XYZ file of C-alpha atoms in Angstrom:
624
model
C 54.823 17.427 138.488
C 55.250 14.674 135.758
C 57.733 11.568 135.906
C 61.069 11.753 134.069
C 60.799 10.373 130.500
C 63.446 7.598 130.973
C 61.354 6.394 134.164
C 58.019 6.321 132.011
C 59.801 4.403 129.274
C 61.262 1.951 131.876
C 58.042 1.008 133.585
C 55.746 0.750 130.587
C 53.768 -2.589 131.065
C 54.304 -5.538 128.426
C 51.943 -6.900 126.191
C 51.745 -8.794 123.055
C 51.998 -5.559 121.025
C 54.455 -3.623 123.073
C 56.614 -6.678 123.271
C 57.315 -6.280 119.475
C 57.723 -2.495 119.766
C 60.994 -1.444 120.887
C 61.362 1.610 123.396
C 63.882 4.154 122.670
C 67.305 3.206 123.611
C 68.648 4.830 126.753
C 69.907 8.255 126.691
C 73.291 8.357 128.493
C 76.847 9.709 127.961
C 78.134 6.541 126.735
C 76.108 6.918 123.528
C 78.637 9.742 122.412
C 81.443 7.161 122.412
C 79.501 4.961 120.361
C 78.802 7.826 117.750
C 82.499 8.732 117.582
C 83.676 5.214 117.467
C 85.626 5.727 120.506
C 86.825 2.633 122.730
C 85.042 2.340 126.023
C 86.783 1.369 129.221
C 86.728 -2.497 128.663
C 87.797 -3.222 132.130
C 84.952 -1.162 133.545
C 82.655 -2.957 131.070
C 83.733 -6.434 132.330
C 83.457 -5.365 135.845
C 79.758 -4.011 135.256
C 78.833 -7.311 133.602
C 80.486 -9.443 136.467
C 78.535 -7.369 138.811
C 75.267 -7.992 137.171
C 75.984 -11.779 136.975
C 76.699 -11.773 140.949
C 73.461 -10.284 141.182
C 71.362 -12.477 139.203
C 73.150 -15.504 140.790
C 71.707 -14.152 144.174
C 68.123 -13.678 142.293
C 68.100 -9.744 143.132
C 68.746 -6.647 141.055
C 67.641 -4.219 143.635
C 71.107 -2.999 144.273
C 71.501 -2.008 140.575
C 70.934 1.191 138.819
C 68.653 0.174 135.932
C 70.024 2.728 133.489
C 73.247 0.933 133.742
C 71.827 -2.350 133.061
C 70.063 -0.768 130.287
C 73.476 0.595 128.961
C 75.334 -2.357 129.421
C 73.039 -5.449 128.972
C 69.719 -4.444 127.330
C 71.151 -2.324 124.826
C 74.699 -3.145 124.750
C 77.192 -0.844 123.073
C 77.507 -0.871 119.327
C 81.372 -0.412 119.930
C 81.524 -3.921 121.241
C 80.205 -5.340 118.003
C 81.943 -2.887 115.735
C 85.557 -3.124 117.197
C 85.070 -7.026 117.573
C 84.206 -7.431 114.080
C 87.006 -5.214 113.090
C 90.136 -6.265 115.130
C 88.793 -9.687 116.724
C 90.220 -8.695 119.846
C 87.332 -8.331 122.078
C 86.339 -11.976 122.292
C 86.283 -11.982 126.302
C 83.966 -9.157 126.099
C 81.680 -10.876 123.801
C 81.553 -14.198 125.672
C 80.680 -12.114 128.866
C 77.809 -10.292 127.178
C 76.446 -13.765 126.061
C 76.865 -15.400 129.558
C 75.235 -12.272 131.269
C 72.305 -12.450 128.597
C 71.648 -16.016 129.075
C 72.010 -15.818 132.959
C 69.572 -12.903 132.904
C 66.846 -14.545 130.644
C 66.901 -17.869 132.513
C 66.496 -15.875 135.933
C 63.703 -13.780 134.512
C 61.921 -17.075 133.372
C 62.475 -19.063 136.473
C 61.072 -16.034 138.851
C 58.189 -15.574 136.270
C 57.223 -19.264 136.729
C 57.383 -19.185 140.302
C 55.198 -15.946 140.336
C 57.443 -13.953 142.620
C 60.006 -11.583 141.042
C 62.388 -9.002 142.220
C 61.115 -5.378 141.464
C 64.049 -4.261 139.280
C 63.680 -7.574 137.373
C 60.021 -7.082 136.604
C 61.162 -3.681 135.174
C 63.984 -5.223 133.370
C 61.496 -7.613 131.879
C 59.883 -4.730 130.513
C 62.891 -3.659 128.533
C 63.136 -6.600 126.400
C 61.244 -5.618 123.320
C 62.346 -6.759 119.600
C 62.999 -4.526 116.661
C 65.533 -1.901 117.561
C 69.013 -2.355 116.182
C 70.793 -1.855 119.363
C 68.738 -4.194 121.380
C 70.411 -7.238 123.139
C 68.650 -9.864 120.687
C 70.041 -8.060 117.785
C 73.427 -8.083 119.317
C 73.214 -11.708 119.880
C 72.308 -12.391 116.362
C 75.047 -10.579 115.254
C 77.396 -12.567 117.547
C 75.848 -15.973 116.004
C 77.251 -15.099 112.770
C 80.652 -14.465 114.409
C 83.703 -16.330 112.791
C 84.661 -17.312 116.398
C 82.702 -20.563 117.228
C 82.727 -20.260 120.810
C 81.391 -16.896 120.798
C 78.643 -18.003 118.006
C 77.773 -21.011 120.612
C 77.509 -18.790 123.562
C 75.015 -16.349 121.572
C 72.979 -19.479 120.562
C 72.557 -20.569 124.060
C 71.394 -17.069 124.953
C 69.062 -16.738 122.129
C 67.430 -19.971 123.014
C 66.887 -18.741 126.427
C 65.157 -15.498 125.018
C 62.887 -17.696 122.972
C 61.537 -19.668 126.147
C 60.886 -16.221 127.752
C 59.164 -14.588 124.682
C 55.640 -14.284 123.964
C 54.340 -16.215 121.054
C 54.520 -13.226 118.312
C 58.073 -12.410 119.321
C 59.196 -15.984 119.461
C 57.936 -16.405 115.919
C 59.783 -13.383 114.986
C 63.000 -14.671 116.511
C 62.556 -18.141 114.867
C 61.952 -16.533 111.528
C 64.949 -14.236 111.841
C 67.191 -17.198 112.695
C 66.095 -18.933 109.594
C 66.368 -15.597 107.330
C 69.558 -14.581 108.704
C 71.564 -18.118 109.370
C 69.792 -20.729 107.111
C 68.074 -19.240 104.124
C 71.263 -17.147 103.126
C 73.376 -20.690 102.733
C 70.487 -22.272 100.873
C 70.587 -19.261 98.443
C 74.236 -19.705 97.999
C 75.643 -17.120 100.463
C 78.609 -18.130 102.469
C 77.614 -18.654 106.161
C 80.158 -20.132 108.703
C 79.281 -23.998 109.421
C 79.175 -23.558 112.827
C 76.722 -20.516 112.488
C 74.576 -23.042 110.642
C 75.019 -25.721 113.223
C 73.865 -23.435 116.303
C 70.876 -22.167 114.521
C 69.868 -25.812 113.962
C 70.555 -26.549 117.557
C 68.364 -23.758 118.583
C 65.387 -24.932 116.593
C 66.095 -28.429 117.664
C 65.998 -27.153 121.481
C 62.742 -25.493 120.645
C 61.142 -28.497 119.277
C 62.435 -30.751 122.154
C 61.351 -28.065 124.542
C 59.569 -29.355 127.554
C 58.282 -27.449 130.626
C 60.588 -29.460 133.081
C 60.421 -28.850 136.788
C 63.047 -26.517 138.248
C 65.851 -28.049 140.035
C 65.310 -28.559 143.975
C 68.204 -26.593 144.561
C 67.068 -23.634 142.441
C 63.674 -23.594 144.167
C 65.363 -23.503 147.670
C 67.131 -20.068 146.829
C 64.719 -17.521 148.054
C 64.953 -13.661 147.129
C 67.400 -11.579 149.311
C 66.325 -10.153 152.485
C 66.674 -6.698 151.029
C 64.849 -7.428 147.851
C 61.735 -5.880 146.982
C 59.306 -8.711 145.930
C 56.470 -8.368 143.404
C 53.829 -11.200 142.802
C 53.318 -11.874 139.196
C 49.903 -12.468 137.717
C 50.455 -14.362 134.136
C 48.079 -12.642 131.862
C 49.701 -13.817 128.810
C 48.502 -17.247 127.422
C 51.045 -19.996 127.623
C 53.129 -20.484 124.512
C 53.948 -23.506 122.997
C 57.570 -23.034 121.626
C 57.585 -26.009 119.574
C 54.332 -25.547 117.736
C 55.521 -22.012 117.109
C 58.819 -23.381 115.570
C 57.371 -25.938 113.762
C 54.868 -23.473 111.821
C 57.324 -21.001 111.042
C 59.821 -23.746 109.941
C 57.353 -25.442 107.744
C 57.112 -22.481 105.367
C 60.803 -22.572 104.465
C 61.169 -26.670 104.628
C 60.887 -27.460 101.059
C 63.629 -25.118 100.004
C 65.789 -26.270 102.976
C 65.383 -30.005 102.219
C 66.457 -29.271 98.627
C 69.585 -27.587 99.518
C 70.695 -30.319 101.941
C 69.535 -33.111 99.377
C 71.983 -31.388 97.085
C 74.852 -31.222 99.401
C 74.483 -34.752 100.239
C 74.052 -36.100 96.523
C 76.944 -34.077 95.183
C 79.371 -35.238 97.719
C 79.872 -31.986 99.201
C 78.950 -33.372 102.546
C 82.129 -35.687 102.997
C 84.117 -32.900 105.159
C 83.470 -33.111 108.536
C 82.548 -29.589 108.875
C 79.573 -29.980 106.378
C 78.678 -33.424 107.597
C 78.224 -31.885 110.941
C 75.811 -29.562 109.646
C 73.901 -32.157 107.770
C 73.694 -34.097 110.808
C 72.216 -31.122 112.755
C 69.690 -30.583 110.156
C 68.862 -34.298 110.092
C 68.448 -34.165 113.848
C 66.107 -31.276 113.578
C 63.911 -33.429 111.129
C 63.855 -36.316 113.445
C 62.716 -34.289 116.577
C 59.940 -32.852 114.449
C 58.731 -36.441 113.455
C 59.240 -37.964 116.637
C 56.293 -39.217 118.573
C 57.703 -37.606 121.917
C 57.288 -33.991 120.193
C 53.404 -34.819 120.259
C 52.609 -32.368 117.555
C 49.336 -32.151 115.461
C 49.072 -33.989 112.307
C 48.534 -30.707 110.283
C 51.756 -28.937 111.817
C 53.857 -31.867 110.905
C 52.422 -32.582 107.509
C 55.123 -30.690 105.538
C 57.761 -32.654 107.375
C 56.609 -36.055 105.781
C 56.447 -34.761 102.228
C 60.074 -35.756 100.856
C 61.114 -38.552 103.415
C 61.407 -41.098 100.583
C 64.149 -38.966 98.739
C 66.660 -39.548 101.365
C 66.692 -43.512 100.594
C 68.412 -43.016 97.439
C 71.024 -40.971 98.851
C 72.314 -43.976 100.884
C 75.392 -44.514 98.954
C 78.904 -45.995 99.574
C 80.394 -42.475 99.066
C 78.371 -40.911 101.830
C 80.221 -40.655 105.246
C 78.925 -42.385 108.253
C 77.831 -39.429 110.192
C 75.235 -38.845 107.213
C 74.555 -42.490 107.055
C 73.658 -42.928 110.746
C 71.651 -39.740 110.740
C 69.511 -40.521 107.515
C 68.665 -44.147 109.285
C 67.856 -42.425 112.808
C 65.311 -40.332 110.954
C 63.949 -43.234 108.611
C 63.908 -45.480 111.939
C 62.150 -42.873 113.744
C 59.378 -42.438 110.949
C 58.924 -46.294 111.066
C 58.505 -46.038 114.918
C 56.907 -49.635 115.088
C 57.358 -50.512 118.653
C 55.999 -47.279 120.242
C 53.346 -46.381 117.825
C 52.609 -48.277 114.473
C 52.288 -51.769 116.124
C 49.305 -50.495 118.234
C 47.487 -48.756 115.508
C 44.600 -50.367 113.772
C 45.061 -48.390 110.531
C 48.312 -47.178 109.680
C 49.043 -43.735 108.247
C 49.830 -43.289 104.425
C 53.458 -41.510 105.066
C 55.030 -44.462 106.837
C 53.406 -47.130 104.782
C 54.788 -45.366 101.548
C 58.366 -45.019 103.149
C 58.111 -48.827 103.990
C 57.189 -49.835 100.371
C 60.303 -47.360 99.252
C 62.613 -49.139 101.615
C 61.630 -52.701 100.431
C 62.025 -51.551 96.747
C 65.286 -50.408 97.247
C 66.302 -53.638 99.043
C 64.958 -55.811 96.170
C 65.829 -53.771 93.062
C 68.224 -51.187 94.114
C 70.709 -53.139 96.482
C 70.350 -50.945 99.528
C 71.821 -53.726 101.575
C 75.050 -53.596 99.613
C 75.451 -49.839 99.606
C 76.793 -49.721 103.117
C 80.116 -48.174 103.125
C 82.297 -51.551 104.063
C 85.674 -52.755 102.742
C 86.293 -56.458 101.857
C 88.273 -58.584 104.171
C 89.821 -61.672 103.301
C 89.221 -63.535 106.554
C 86.268 -65.663 106.543
C 83.946 -67.966 108.170
C 83.543 -71.667 106.989
C 85.731 -71.026 104.070
C 83.637 -68.258 102.509
C 84.812 -64.657 101.987
C 83.001 -62.099 104.132
C 83.101 -58.439 104.345
C 84.198 -56.659 107.386
C 82.013 -53.867 108.732
C 84.633 -51.178 108.398
C 83.895 -47.716 107.044
C 85.261 -45.937 104.010
C 86.580 -43.358 106.635
C 88.271 -45.903 108.780
C 85.836 -46.219 111.606
C 85.725 -49.653 112.582
C 82.339 -49.470 114.477
C 80.120 -49.248 111.602
C 78.291 -52.557 112.632
C 76.167 -50.336 114.602
C 75.455 -48.570 111.263
C 74.754 -51.909 109.688
C 72.335 -52.804 112.487
C 70.496 -49.646 111.798
C 69.909 -50.548 108.465
C 68.912 -54.047 109.321
C 66.394 -52.571 111.808
C 64.821 -50.299 109.296
C 64.067 -53.053 106.907
C 62.727 -55.357 109.488
C 60.390 -52.366 110.462
C 59.697 -51.916 106.736
C 58.238 -55.417 106.135
C 56.522 -55.450 109.446
C 54.643 -52.014 108.489
C 53.877 -53.592 104.997
C 52.452 -56.693 106.351
C 50.335 -55.088 109.039
C 49.053 -52.586 106.255
C 48.161 -55.608 104.209
C 46.155 -57.293 107.156
C 44.309 -54.163 108.056
C 43.212 -53.604 104.773
C 42.118 -57.063 104.450
C 40.206 -56.925 107.837
C 38.417 -53.822 106.478
C 37.414 -55.502 103.461
C 36.201 -58.672 105.053
C 33.704 -56.509 107.346
C 32.195 -55.411 104.429
C 28.905 -57.085 102.593
C 31.378 -58.561 100.186
C 33.368 -60.439 102.497
C 33.067 -63.953 100.580
C 34.122 -62.484 97.394
C 37.061 -60.307 99.398
C 38.416 -63.359 101.007
C 39.650 -65.098 97.906
C 40.954 -61.878 96.797
C 42.952 -61.273 100.054
C 44.262 -64.697 100.087
C 45.650 -63.947 96.705
C 47.264 -60.688 97.876
C 48.747 -62.200 101.065
C 50.624 -64.872 98.673
C 52.026 -62.204 96.855
C 53.146 -60.207 99.792
C 54.560 -63.618 101.226
C 56.414 -64.341 97.970
C 57.793 -60.402 97.967
C 58.700 -60.784 101.737
C 60.695 -64.047 101.148
C 62.615 -62.210 98.684
C 63.483 -59.519 101.007
C 64.419 -61.679 103.732
C 66.547 -63.989 101.338
C 68.292 -60.841 100.376
C 68.737 -59.750 104.073
C 69.779 -63.133 105.358
C 72.659 -63.398 102.415
C 73.836 -59.826 103.126
C 73.967 -60.344 107.206
C 75.893 -63.588 107.043
C 78.218 -62.360 104.308
C 79.157 -59.221 106.709
C 78.799 -60.673 109.972
C 80.113 -63.960 111.166
C 76.830 -66.127 111.501
C 76.831 -69.908 110.738
C 74.970 -70.261 107.049
C 72.213 -72.482 108.784
C 71.475 -70.012 111.508
C 67.690 -68.798 111.009
C 66.671 -65.508 110.604
C 64.653 -65.453 113.753
C 67.894 -66.475 115.653
C 70.353 -64.153 114.316
C 68.223 -61.115 114.736
C 68.279 -61.524 118.512
C 71.977 -62.057 118.337
C 72.537 -59.024 116.268
C 70.629 -56.599 118.546
C 71.748 -58.277 121.755
C 73.627 -55.333 123.299
C 70.810 -52.664 122.687
C 67.544 -53.466 124.582
C 65.207 -50.985 122.836
C 66.391 -52.341 119.405
C 66.377 -55.949 120.589
C 62.864 -55.773 121.813
C 61.477 -53.802 118.821
C 63.245 -56.138 116.155
C 61.889 -59.336 117.941
C 58.373 -57.659 117.849
C 58.665 -57.020 114.288
C 59.609 -60.576 113.475
C 56.674 -61.836 115.820
C 54.153 -59.713 113.778
C 55.551 -60.525 110.447
C 55.237 -64.189 111.082
C 51.552 -63.922 112.689
C 50.628 -61.585 109.699
C 51.890 -64.296 107.096
C 50.798 -67.283 109.122
C 48.191 -68.685 106.743
C 50.463 -68.094 103.641
C 53.576 -69.638 105.522
C 51.884 -73.082 105.891
C 52.851 -73.613 102.133
C 56.226 -72.501 102.472
C 57.864 -74.707 105.468
C 61.450 -73.227 105.021
C 60.434 -69.720 105.260
C 58.210 -70.490 108.069
C 60.959 -72.258 110.040
C 63.319 -69.400 109.464
C 61.093 -66.855 110.870
C 59.684 -68.959 113.825
C 59.426 -66.487 116.674
C 59.969 -68.914 119.223
C 63.397 -69.243 118.117
C 63.786 -65.567 118.790
C 62.290 -65.936 122.293
C 64.793 -68.772 123.092
C 67.440 -66.694 122.134
C 66.229 -63.821 124.179
C 66.279 -65.919 127.097
C 69.687 -67.241 126.522
C 70.904 -63.567 126.124
C 69.573 -62.598 129.611
C 70.677 -66.153 131.123
C 67.106 -67.026 131.607
C 67.128 -64.500 134.522
C 63.499 -63.532 135.422
C 64.874 -60.166 137.172
C 66.381 -58.851 133.967
C 62.993 -59.566 132.155
C 61.081 -57.838 135.003
C 63.361 -54.624 134.793
C 62.648 -54.597 130.860
C 58.848 -55.075 131.920
C 58.905 -52.133 134.357
C 60.986 -49.867 132.230
C 59.423 -47.574 129.764
C 62.370 -47.371 127.493
C 61.462 -50.422 125.363
C 58.053 -51.978 123.958
C 58.838 -55.373 126.059
C 55.368 -55.262 127.566
C 53.633 -55.291 124.190
C 56.060 -57.988 122.813
C 55.555 -60.108 125.951
C 51.800 -59.910 125.581
C 51.851 -60.889 121.933
C 54.331 -63.627 122.423
C 52.426 -65.250 125.149
C 49.201 -65.137 122.999
C 51.137 -66.521 120.301
C 52.460 -69.535 122.530
C 49.018 -70.084 123.833
C 47.624 -70.385 120.269
C 50.507 -72.378 119.118
C 51.519 -74.510 122.054
C 52.802 -77.475 120.044
C 55.115 -75.286 118.015
C 56.286 -74.013 121.334
C 57.112 -77.332 122.570
C 58.364 -78.712 119.648
C 60.963 -75.764 118.924
C 62.185 -75.890 122.462
C 64.703 -78.557 122.927
C 64.560 -78.253 126.721
C 61.062 -76.965 127.581
C 61.699 -76.928 131.154
C 64.280 -73.827 130.924
C 61.896 -71.155 129.185
C 58.868 -72.213 131.152
C 61.063 -72.215 134.319
C 62.010 -68.648 133.389
C 58.276 -67.850 132.857
C 57.180 -69.171 135.981
C 59.799 -67.202 138.033
C 58.677 -64.195 136.252
C 54.985 -64.571 137.274
C 56.205 -65.027 140.695
C 58.239 -62.041 140.901
C 55.509 -59.894 139.209
C 53.017 -61.479 141.787
C 55.236 -60.336 144.681
C 55.391 -56.733 143.501
C 51.433 -56.706 142.620
C 50.829 -58.102 146.318
C 52.763 -54.946 147.798
C 50.967 -52.525 145.321
C 54.586 -51.851 143.872
C 53.726 -52.507 140.240
C 53.561 -49.139 138.156
C 50.384 -50.274 135.940
C 47.831 -52.920 135.612
C 49.850 -56.165 134.798
C 46.785 -58.678 134.974
C 46.599 -59.209 131.417
C 50.262 -60.616 131.336
C 49.515 -62.482 134.646
C 46.644 -64.446 132.995
C 48.570 -65.461 130.124
C 51.437 -66.647 132.200
C 49.289 -68.645 134.172
C 47.587 -69.988 131.175
C 50.861 -70.988 129.643
C 51.775 -72.620 133.010
C 48.811 -74.490 133.278
C 49.628 -75.873 129.627
C 53.133 -76.708 130.609
C 51.550 -78.604 133.884
C 49.714 -80.958 131.395
C 52.879 -81.939 129.624
C 55.258 -81.973 132.841
C 53.090 -82.607 136.096
C 56.250 -82.174 138.268
C 57.120 -78.830 136.637
C 57.071 -77.057 140.261
C 60.459 -79.276 140.945
C 62.253 -77.590 138.171
C 61.694 -73.908 139.108
């Protein structure tokens, strides 16, 4: 005796091909209502969805008839969408469907990762194909374009959960559909609700940021119900890298998407809050793809570096703060000096080109003057200054100005490092003698160019912020970034590397050398932390800053330039006392095996500086 048709269809196994082929929708009496466009009993519909949600919270669907689950969730009624779009009165039903779908996808993924699933959920998983006009994914896509932003958001959350559950071919199809249904129409001039675009970009960014995080402990504690029939799951499909799939699909459309948003910003269309929010979502997606944390391959990310330079000319006074901030965040991420570029022997071409472009705009295109600020007659020392207040009335644009200054510092540091790397490569050749003179000439040219950049930067900073006209660059840099640890340490590292990279050429320019003196930055850092070695230890242990790299390099600099360190410190006992206390605090942790990594290089340098200090002050231990 053969099995009923609906049972064979319901229990068919899932593989990469079958996941793309939709089984026939369930055959039930409810389909007649759909054909006749008759309203179903919505109270009963809500009750059924609530029942499914309660079962999913209990992590067991054994008490449910799978035909009902198919009819209500897997293949939801077309009438729901049709009548919602026609009258706009079914918001609650649509939200319930989206939340149920998200809960279903998340529970399927959780149990699948654990390897032990409810038997009915195993069968439900086989009923999640793509391609049928009435399947759940298709309905969620319809709701994503809803004029109701709450429904659109809920459907976006559910679609992201569906993507996490999908096989690689299915994920590629879903991502392609998000782009072609929600983003490309807007690029081609078709109206798409702004919140739909926002949510579409948020889905893609979530895919790129996707990480295989461990489940919450409370979720792991919840065993299947006693009445549940569990099934051991053997994962036969390869693990999908969702972010790589997303980036590969998105790369095919990236050029046209960038062109569209470039036009939006340059034409002034992005001045409204809604449009600016969409542009910000697009730039956040771009930043996530470029980010080092994404750990994507060079080949996959190549298309996303192609047009970064075109963003710099868009930074104009008439561009709103939201767009300014996100463009600067993106460009600063590309020039990720503290976490990546400062550690590399040879720098990639793309960040170097961007650095050159930024420097060119600072020197000849007045980039620093294009910040959206208004003039204020209140001044410091009798000179007029500009308060950092945006054209939209936001008084906290000093954060924006700080991001711009950090971008310029990174651009200079990258350019200097690039020149030094090229010089080192040439000096290793058989023509090192001939190349040495040429390298010196190149460094002199670079030094003059960087001096012009710093002069422009210094004038602009002192016109906008109330720093004394005689404050050296190395000192106001530390003051400017004092309330943001990661930016503070990265800016100090940039200044240190710029000084060491230009050290030979700076000997002939004492004023420029004195202005960039990294000892002044270090002393200002100690002043910011009130010479508290415990705060420095926190920075050293934390992985949120590049303080370890900065400390290593500044200690090496002090060891090689001890006289400069001594002459720059009016009270040498204060910074050295901080160093000595830091060494002792580190040593206590090392003795107890509590330090998270090998800190020996730092300890040796601290001890070396302490020995040199004892040669100047034999009674130094009394000052600690």
